[in-house]
Amino acid sequence: MAEDRKPAGNDSFSWSQFDPEAYFQHYYGEPHVDDDLVVRHACAALLAARPEGNRLETIDIGTGPNLFPLFCAAPRAASLTAWEFSASNVDWLKAEIASDTLRPQWAHFWEVVRESYPPAFDLPANPLPLLRGKVHIRQGSVYDLPARQWDAATMFFCAESITEKVSEFEAACVRFAGCVRPGGSLAAAFLAGSSGYPAGERRFPALNLSEADIRAVFAPLTTELHTEQIGVVEEEVRSGYSGMVFLTARAA
């Protein structure tokens, strides 16, 4: 982050001009082993979510051009809200889920999900019809999330990737932790060592966070807090970050 200017806030960026297809090709065009680990961890967290059974009211926050959060949640979800701010991302998600063809990248991640759930779930080879029956796409800001409405919530690469201001990152995390009922399950992945990221011809913000930074924000908001570093290295994994931190917790 440049030292000769103040950090830019969320409203300083043109989210309506976010290029979802360019982002997808850059980050998921070739699935990475670190992403597979995030998927496996998320499935494990959602398998442990309460109440038991397949009637979870679930939300994914800041879904963006990414179906694997929805894949992870769908097997246990009665309903699944994809809460996304960017209009271009909302349109992309709707088209992707409505498609009759599963991209090879999504087929890869869905197979990781199928391997992560017990055979009793009897998950289909193509998840798109399953998503169409459960997913509700809502255009909305993380800062406007209603409180205490869901049983489980996921958030992948959102709160740290929408602002350069620490205060706005913290506010997004508070909203995330507070959108589930007390005791509700939280699972989130954060970029580590991020310096911002491209989406087409535009660049978008990110905070350079450590595992300790993330734990400090969530400690007063949660119980059973657990974090784990995934693939954190000295050099960049792809342009804009050097690894991930995966978090699970229950809302206080």
C-alpha positions as semicolon CSV with decimal commas, in nm:
position;residue;x (nm);y (nm);z (nm)
1;M;0,000;0,000;0,000
2;A;0,136;0,338;-0,093
3;E;0,254;0,542;0,204
4;D;0,186;0,884;0,047
5;R;-0,193;0,857;0,047
6;K;-0,469;0,762;0,282
7;P;-0,620;0,412;0,256
8;A;-0,918;0,404;0,022
9;G;-1,255;0,286;0,147
10;N;-1,499;0,044;-0,009
11;D;-1,700;0,316;-0,179
12;S;-1,391;0,441;-0,364
13;F;-1,398;0,147;-0,606
14;S;-1,616;0,077;-0,911
15;W;-1,773;-0,253;-0,806
16;S;-2,029;-0,236;-1,087
17;Q;-1,735;-0,257;-1,329
18;F;-1,583;-0,564;-1,168
19;D;-1,506;-0,816;-1,446
20;P;-1,622;-1,155;-1,311
21;E;-1,512;-1,365;-1,607
22;A;-1,160;-1,221;-1,599
23;Y;-1,144;-1,286;-1,224
24;F;-1,266;-1,642;-1,269
25;Q;-1,009;-1,716;-1,538
26;H;-0,727;-1,563;-1,335
27;Y;-0,800;-1,732;-1,004
28;Y;-0,988;-2,051;-1,093
29;G;-0,890;-2,118;-1,453
30;E;-0,640;-2,371;-1,316
31;P;-0,756;-2,507;-0,978
32;H;-0,488;-2,488;-0,711
33;V;-0,423;-2,739;-0,432
34;D;-0,472;-2,460;-0,175
35;D;-0,826;-2,406;-0,307
36;D;-0,892;-2,779;-0,271
37;L;-0,788;-2,756;0,095
38;V;-1,020;-2,460;0,152
39;V;-1,307;-2,661;0,002
40;R;-1,231;-2,963;0,223
41;H;-1,208;-2,748;0,536
42;A;-1,534;-2,571;0,452
43;C;-1,716;-2,899;0,397
44;A;-1,590;-3,027;0,733
45;A;-1,709;-2,711;0,907
46;L;-2,053;-2,732;0,749
47;L;-2,084;-3,101;0,830
48;A;-2,038;-3,002;1,196
49;A;-2,291;-2,718;1,182
50;R;-2,597;-2,724;1,404
51;P;-2,879;-2,817;1,395
52;E;-2,822;-3,164;1,258
53;G;-2,989;-3,281;0,939
54;N;-3,025;-3,121;0,600
55;R;-3,236;-2,820;0,693
56;L;-2,968;-2,557;0,750
57;E;-3,050;-2,199;0,661
58;T;-2,716;-2,097;0,513
59;I;-2,562;-1,783;0,364
60;D;-2,244;-1,715;0,169
61;I;-2,125;-1,356;0,185
62;G;-1,944;-1,183;-0,098
63;T;-1,979;-1,485;-0,324
64;G;-1,834;-1,313;-0,631
65;P;-1,751;-1,523;-0,939
66;N;-1,705;-1,837;-0,733
67;L;-1,933;-2,139;-0,706
68;F;-1,730;-2,350;-0,467
69;P;-1,871;-2,182;-0,151
70;L;-2,217;-2,280;-0,275
71;F;-2,100;-2,633;-0,353
72;C;-1,970;-2,672;0,002
73;A;-2,295;-2,561;0,164
74;A;-2,556;-2,711;-0,069
75;P;-2,556;-3,072;0,060
76;R;-2,680;-2,964;0,405
77;A;-2,875;-2,653;0,311
78;A;-3,250;-2,620;0,307
79;S;-3,192;-2,279;0,153
80;L;-2,871;-2,105;0,053
81;T;-2,840;-1,729;0,012
82;A;-2,560;-1,590;-0,204
83;W;-2,513;-1,233;-0,078
84;E;-2,319;-1,032;-0,336
85;F;-2,278;-0,657;-0,384
86;S;-2,144;-0,619;-0,739
87;A;-2,419;-0,610;-1,002
88;S;-2,186;-0,765;-1,260
89;N;-2,109;-1,051;-1,023
90;V;-2,479;-1,104;-0,951
91;D;-2,551;-1,134;-1,322
92;W;-2,256;-1,372;-1,369
93;L;-2,372;-1,595;-1,083
94;K;-2,724;-1,613;-1,218
95;A;-2,600;-1,710;-1,563
96;E;-2,351;-1,963;-1,428
97;I;-2,609;-2,143;-1,214
98;A;-2,866;-2,136;-1,495
99;S;-2,622;-2,299;-1,737
100;D;-2,676;-2,654;-1,860
101;T;-2,302;-2,707;-1,882
102;L;-2,071;-2,750;-1,584
103;R;-1,730;-2,595;-1,649
104;P;-1,435;-2,832;-1,594
105;Q;-1,309;-2,616;-1,308
106;W;-1,640;-2,641;-1,124
107;A;-1,654;-3,014;-1,195
108;H;-1,315;-3,041;-1,024
109;F;-1,426;-2,852;-0,711
110;W;-1,757;-3,038;-0,697
111;E;-1,568;-3,367;-0,701
112;V;-1,366;-3,243;-0,402
113;V;-1,698;-3,172;-0,227
114;R;-1,834;-3,518;-0,311
115;E;-1,521;-3,674;-0,166
116;S;-1,556;-3,462;0,149
117;Y;-1,915;-3,560;0,231
118;P;-2,009;-3,911;0,349
119;P;-2,153;-4,146;0,083
120;A;-2,494;-4,130;0,253
121;F;-2,545;-3,783;0,103
122;D;-2,556;-3,947;-0,242
123;L;-2,451;-3,627;-0,418
124;P;-2,522;-3,603;-0,792
125;A;-2,255;-3,582;-1,059
126;N;-2,380;-3,239;-1,169
127;P;-2,450;-2,989;-0,888
128;L;-2,618;-2,721;-1,100
129;P;-2,976;-2,854;-1,065
130;L;-2,915;-2,885;-0,689
131;L;-2,805;-2,523;-0,673
132;R;-3,099;-2,404;-0,879
133;G;-3,332;-2,563;-0,624
134;K;-3,167;-2,402;-0,320
135;V;-2,974;-2,086;-0,405
136;H;-3,125;-1,739;-0,372
137;I;-2,898;-1,465;-0,506
138;R;-2,933;-1,137;-0,319
139;Q;-2,762;-0,815;-0,418
140;G;-2,646;-0,648;-0,101
141;S;-2,350;-0,514;0,093
142;V;-2,181;-0,705;0,372
143;Y;-2,230;-0,389;0,578
144;D;-2,608;-0,427;0,547
145;L;-2,636;-0,791;0,653
146;P;-2,933;-0,852;0,885
147;A;-2,858;-0,997;1,226
148;R;-2,921;-1,347;1,357
149;Q;-3,109;-1,488;1,057
150;W;-2,907;-1,794;0,952
151;D;-2,779;-2,119;1,102
152;A;-2,445;-2,111;0,920
153;A;-2,246;-1,856;0,722
154;T;-1,944;-1,875;0,495
155;M;-1,727;-1,596;0,361
156;F;-1,442;-1,652;0,118
157;F;-1,197;-1,371;0,034
158;C;-1,448;-1,093;0,095
159;A;-1,390;-0,875;0,402
160;E;-1,019;-0,821;0,335
161;S;-1,074;-0,773;-0,041
162;I;-1,322;-0,485;-0,048
163;T;-1,132;-0,203;0,124
164;E;-0,795;-0,068;0,227
165;K;-0,931;0,051;0,563
166;V;-0,883;-0,169;0,868
167;S;-1,195;-0,022;1,028
168;E;-1,408;-0,132;0,731
169;F;-1,255;-0,480;0,736
170;E;-1,342;-0,509;1,105
171;A;-1,696;-0,384;1,043
172;A;-1,746;-0,646;0,772
173;C;-1,626;-0,921;1,007
174;V;-1,864;-0,802;1,279
175;R;-2,155;-0,822;1,034
176;F;-2,047;-1,167;0,919
177;A;-2,018;-1,303;1,274
178;G;-2,350;-1,147;1,370
179;C;-2,561;-1,270;1,080
180;V;-2,601;-1,619;1,229
181;R;-2,796;-1,715;1,536
182;P;-2,603;-1,755;1,865
183;G;-2,404;-2,078;1,836
184;G;-2,431;-2,070;1,458
185;S;-2,140;-2,194;1,251
186;L;-1,893;-1,965;1,076
187;A;-1,639;-2,069;0,815
188;A;-1,423;-1,817;0,631
189;A;-1,108;-1,795;0,423
190;F;-0,889;-1,486;0,405
191;L;-0,604;-1,398;0,172
192;A;-0,267;-1,358;0,344
193;G;-0,004;-1,115;0,227
194;S;-0,242;-0,955;-0,018
195;S;-0,156;-0,636;-0,204
196;G;-0,472;-0,600;-0,409
197;Y;-0,590;-0,799;-0,708
198;P;-0,695;-0,761;-1,072
199;A;-1,039;-0,815;-1,224
200;G;-0,998;-0,740;-1,590
201;E;-0,849;-0,398;-1,657
202;R;-0,923;-0,268;-1,308
203;R;-0,746;-0,333;-0,980
204;F;-0,931;-0,378;-0,652
205;P;-0,822;-0,334;-0,290
206;A;-0,704;-0,571;-0,024
207;L;-0,555;-0,556;0,322
208;N;-0,229;-0,728;0,406
209;L;-0,340;-0,937;0,704
210;S;-0,176;-1,196;0,927
211;E;-0,335;-1,488;1,108
212;A;-0,294;-1,292;1,434
213;D;-0,479;-0,992;1,287
214;I;-0,772;-1,213;1,192
215;R;-0,788;-1,387;1,528
216;A;-0,783;-1,054;1,709
217;V;-1,095;-0,939;1,523
218;F;-1,294;-1,258;1,577
219;A;-1,193;-1,347;1,934
220;P;-1,452;-1,119;2,101
221;L;-1,723;-1,216;1,851
222;T;-1,705;-1,596;1,867
223;T;-1,643;-1,913;2,062
224;E;-1,455;-2,226;1,952
225;L;-1,235;-2,009;1,731
226;H;-0,984;-2,198;1,520
227;T;-0,755;-2,069;1,246
228;E;-0,513;-2,246;1,017
229;Q;-0,266;-2,121;0,760
230;I;-0,290;-2,272;0,413
231;G;0,003;-2,247;0,176
232;V;0,151;-1,928;0,321
233;V;0,480;-1,870;0,141
234;E;0,727;-1,588;0,087
235;E;0,638;-1,534;-0,278
236;E;0,297;-1,477;-0,435
237;V;0,081;-1,782;-0,516
238;R;-0,106;-1,589;-0,782
239;S;-0,086;-1,216;-0,833
240;G;-0,204;-1,046;-0,518
241;Y;-0,153;-1,291;-0,230
242;S;0,087;-1,544;-0,080
243;G;-0,147;-1,783;0,098
244;M;-0,465;-1,812;0,298
245;V;-0,594;-1,829;0,653
246;F;-0,895;-2,053;0,715
247;L;-1,121;-1,979;1,013
248;T;-1,397;-2,170;1,186
249;A;-1,594;-2,055;1,489
250;R;-1,936;-2,033;1,646
251;A;-2,113;-1,702;1,689
252;A;-2,118;-1,575;2,046
